[in-house]
Amino acid sequence: MTSPASPSVTRNVPDRLQSSFTRGVRSWEMLLLVVLVLVFSANSFASPYFLNVWNLSDATFNFTEKAMIAFAMAMLIIAGEIDLSVASIIALASTAMGLAMTAGADTPMIVAAGIATGVACGAVNGVFVAGFGLPSIVVTIGTMSLFRGISFIILGDQAYTNYPKSLAFFGQGYVYWVFSFELLLFVLAAIAFYILLHRTSFGRSVYAIGNNATAAQFAGLRVVRIRFILFLLTGLMSGIAAVCLTSRLGSTRPSIATGMELEIVTMVVLGGVNILGGSGRILGVVLAALIMGCVTFGFGLLNVPGIVMSIFLGLLLISVIAIPRLLAHKFKRA
Amino acid sequence: MTPVLSLRGISKSFPGVMALSGVQLDLYPGQVTALVGENGAGKSTIVKVLTGIYQPEEGTISVDGTAMRFATPGDAAKAGVTAIHQETVLFDELTVAENIWLGHAPRGAFGLIDRRAMRSKAVELMRSIGADLDPDEVLKDLGIASKHLVAIARALSIDARVVIMDEPTAALSHKEINELYELVETLKAQGKAILFISHKFDEIFRIADRYTVFRDGQFVGEGKIVEVSETALVQMMVGRSVDQIFPKRTHNVGAEVLRVAGYNHPTEFADIAFTLRRGEILGFYGLVGAGRSEVMQALFGITKPSRGACMIDGKAAIIRTTTEAIAQGIVYVPEDRGRQGAVKGMPIFQNVSLPSLAQTSRGGFLRLAEEFKLARDYTSRLDLRAASLDQDVGLLSGGNQQKVVIAKWLATKPRVIILDEPTKGIDIGSKAAVHEFMAELAAQGLAVIMVSSEIPEVLGMSDRVIVMREGRIVAEVSGEQMTPETLVRAAAGIQEAA
């Protein structure tokens, strides 16, 4: 290279400017951790029953099922898609479990029926969105009605209640001392999704698609296949959540898990996942799940009505999201 | 005769690019002035200055001898300047009359829209241009030609004195073009001044009275059409070779790598056949819309050709997806860098490793150290300037983004690299770096295809040039035949001078 425009001196561009510690301190997760500590301390002062291991253990059931789905939903939203049918998938998967039970299936078969139904529902969403290229918000609003509708047709105002005793372990069992099976599943799911999203090339592709799907396709990524897999994963996690919830309640009604999809999306967004896709981390979703669990439990102990809880969570969501942006905006102007 | 509209010393620059420097333009009542120039000569910029979309940094615009400022599109409209754009901007869900009057509809009592007046005036306007459309018809039900007439009616609805037509015949059929010529005659007879922008010489010589030539954002000349020949006009357009230094190249052309035969697409291109050798830079020249990018994207597995075959190293290659193209060693640096090239929002090193994740990861698990190494190796070869490899690509300048995109492809160790307008919109320094690098790649035995609309670049870099026009290959030149005149003539469809 001889032209003056490109000097032969090799310029040294450093790999990174900030250490991982600095990035950690300035992260969204750090903000969530502060909020979590505040909520936790406030609750400890507000009620004498809060700091009791068995009570806290009970409280984890507030968020474990939702969080399992939220991890998969986070990946889906990072990739620029969304699945609003998750709660309806639970209803249909739970109904399938009831059908299997009525047909005389044993516990492993009942569990398999629930999970398989979840995966099948995910595949339906995936075919419409990834295969036919339809907008996911439209497709999953449609399947949200469709899946629950099928459940209503099968059950009407009836309910399945005679589940075998051995099924109860999934939603009520404890693996060790105060640690429930659901809590174990939550931890395992968090680790699995952390690895999948942050440590594999599949996870990297998810970010690339969420930031710029066209450029990702131009870079040779199999965009359609990855989107399809993400819907399958969300269906799978909804199926697993359906098994836990059905086991915990010991019954199936078509109205099971109504409105849960919005709580899950709230959890994901509170966790720092950009609703427009492209960024977000699993750790944030874990912290958001813990915060929401703490708030629900704490308010429950204080006999605060459910509607006030919703108002508080709504305000929390808006302020956690809005305050950093408003501050950034203000500093930019100044 | 005095001009209606007169521009003097107009300059307009964008970061890194001087789009117009001190140009002049005069438009006379009842006359058609053709504005000619290569892609990038500044034609579209001057249209935007005339319609108040861009404000020039220097220069004066005078209407009837009085200096004016077009601060907004509204100001330009008030002065009676109107434009019919390349892509007509209309609203599919509105009716013909609503489209014509949107924004300046006739008002009745209480400031409400007077629909009756709107309809009757729309019919009147359309009659004046010989169009017979139902004013209540919804636009989406009309054909392209009728939509075009609506666009023209809309342009004339502001009582225009100056009408700008920016490549008005690009989307029209032969019959519609003749109708447009009649319309131009009608407008001339009404005393309107017309600025006619076109690449097609037959059109220019048929309907224009005067011409103005721009080259590289500068005014080159003007005069009466009857006093100029096609050859003289072409020479003014391309001028002397621009003072730009291209790297010296060792021509070291090897064995054939790629052979494309009979590539056809239902709408974009037809009968595409060419070969490419190792160490060769093959230029693709043509006007914007000649189908060059579409052919390249078919080669890269983005658009699917309906027929045709592609051979790599003498073996038939099936390319249906980008993944397959990359596996075959064909990579594509797109023209639309922001949308198709760089993944903005992701750091540099992740952009570079994106198509090579299979190499940098092990068993599907990422290895960051390998990714950084890959990114460091290839970006340093391109002299990338960035704060760190962890920096968001979106924060880099256009030239440095382009370097990241090229680095990303080189890391896949391709056999054929296709660069689509590789230096469009990037600064001079980065341009030279990209040129140098292309020469280096060819010297290393890579086969390079360069799609470019810049004549100096095509001539300065290529071993061989293929010219495309309206989806077909119309010329293939090499050696001494590679002159600006041959390229421009072939691209514009001018027959060889007798």
mmCIF file of C-alpha atoms in Angstrom, chain A residues 1-3 5-7 10-11 13-17 23 195 198-201 204-205 207-208 211-212 214-215 217-222, chain B residues 300 302 322-323 326 332 338-344 346 350 355 364-366 371-372 376 383-390 409 436 440:
data_model
loop_
_atom_site.group_PDB
_atom_site.id
_atom_site.type_symbol
_atom_site.label_atom_id
_atom_site.label_comp_id
_atom_site.label_asym_id
_atom_site.label_seq_id
_atom_site.Cartn_x
_atom_site.Cartn_y
_atom_site.Cartn_z
ATOM 1 C CA MET A 1 0.000 0.000 0.000
ATOM 2 C CA THR A 2 1.615 3.198 -1.146
ATOM 3 C CA SER A 3 -1.108 5.795 -1.439
ATOM 4 C CA ALA A 5 -4.733 7.652 2.016
ATOM 5 C CA SER A 6 -3.814 4.327 3.552
ATOM 6 C CA PRO A 7 -0.620 4.464 5.561
ATOM 7 C CA THR A 10 -0.979 -0.912 11.054
ATOM 8 C CA ARG A 11 -3.349 0.884 13.296
ATOM 9 C CA VAL A 13 -7.695 -1.030 17.248
ATOM 10 C CA PRO A 14 -8.148 -2.419 20.754
ATOM 11 C CA ASP A 15 -10.563 -5.310 21.281
ATOM 12 C CA ARG A 16 -12.448 -3.608 24.081
ATOM 13 C CA LEU A 17 -12.331 -0.298 25.845
ATOM 14 C CA ARG A 23 -19.721 -2.834 31.838
ATOM 15 C CA ILE A 195 -25.904 -20.660 27.596
ATOM 16 C CA HIS A 198 -25.007 -15.907 25.202
ATOM 17 C CA ARG A 199 -22.622 -18.738 24.580
ATOM 18 C CA THR A 200 -23.675 -20.364 21.295
ATOM 19 C CA SER A 201 -23.611 -19.294 17.668
ATOM 20 C CA ARG A 204 -25.548 -14.848 18.267
ATOM 21 C CA SER A 205 -27.670 -15.402 15.181
ATOM 22 C CA TYR A 207 -29.238 -11.067 18.021
ATOM 23 C CA ALA A 208 -28.199 -10.567 14.387
ATOM 24 C CA ASN A 211 -30.944 -6.129 14.760
ATOM 25 C CA ASN A 212 -31.162 -6.529 11.000
ATOM 26 C CA THR A 214 -32.009 -8.612 5.939
ATOM 27 C CA ALA A 215 -28.313 -8.249 6.663
ATOM 28 C CA GLN A 217 -29.855 -13.246 5.590
ATOM 29 C CA PHE A 218 -27.189 -11.596 3.414
ATOM 30 C CA ALA A 219 -24.591 -12.944 5.842
ATOM 31 C CA GLY A 220 -25.788 -16.467 5.140
ATOM 32 C CA LEU A 221 -27.780 -17.092 8.324
ATOM 33 C CA ARG A 222 -30.765 -19.431 7.972
ATOM 34 C CA PHE B 300 -25.705 -14.844 -4.342
ATOM 35 C CA ILE B 302 -31.170 -13.796 -2.792
ATOM 36 C CA THR B 322 -27.143 -17.198 0.606
ATOM 37 C CA THR B 323 -25.882 -20.008 2.797
ATOM 38 C CA ILE B 326 -21.199 -18.664 0.722
ATOM 39 C CA TYR B 332 -21.605 -10.215 -2.029
ATOM 40 C CA GLY B 338 -27.115 0.038 6.021
ATOM 41 C CA ARG B 339 -29.917 -2.399 5.279
ATOM 42 C CA GLN B 340 -28.195 -5.418 3.756
ATOM 43 C CA GLY B 341 -24.555 -5.159 4.739
ATOM 44 C CA ALA B 342 -23.792 -4.127 8.291
ATOM 45 C CA VAL B 343 -25.823 -5.293 11.275
ATOM 46 C CA LYS B 344 -26.028 -1.966 13.067
ATOM 47 C CA MET B 346 -23.955 -5.130 16.934
ATOM 48 C CA GLN B 350 -19.548 -9.797 15.881
ATOM 49 C CA PRO B 355 -20.750 -15.661 8.427
ATOM 50 C CA GLY B 364 -21.929 -24.540 18.402
ATOM 51 C CA PHE B 365 -20.320 -22.792 21.381
ATOM 52 C CA LEU B 366 -18.824 -19.358 20.796
ATOM 53 C CA GLU B 371 -13.748 -14.095 17.050
ATOM 54 C CA PHE B 372 -11.597 -11.190 18.171
ATOM 55 C CA ARG B 376 -8.433 -8.121 14.265
ATOM 56 C CA ASP B 383 -6.972 -0.126 7.878
ATOM 57 C CA LEU B 384 -10.225 0.115 9.829
ATOM 58 C CA ARG B 385 -10.523 3.152 12.041
ATOM 59 C CA ALA B 386 -12.550 2.539 15.161
ATOM 60 C CA ALA B 387 -12.363 3.121 18.898
ATOM 61 C CA SER B 388 -12.425 -0.606 19.599
ATOM 62 C CA LEU B 389 -13.571 -3.834 17.993
ATOM 63 C CA ASP B 390 -16.393 -3.878 20.544
ATOM 64 C CA TRP B 409 -16.511 -11.568 3.664
ATOM 65 C CA GLU B 436 -6.173 -0.506 -3.233
ATOM 66 C CA GLU B 440 -4.579 -6.516 -3.767
#
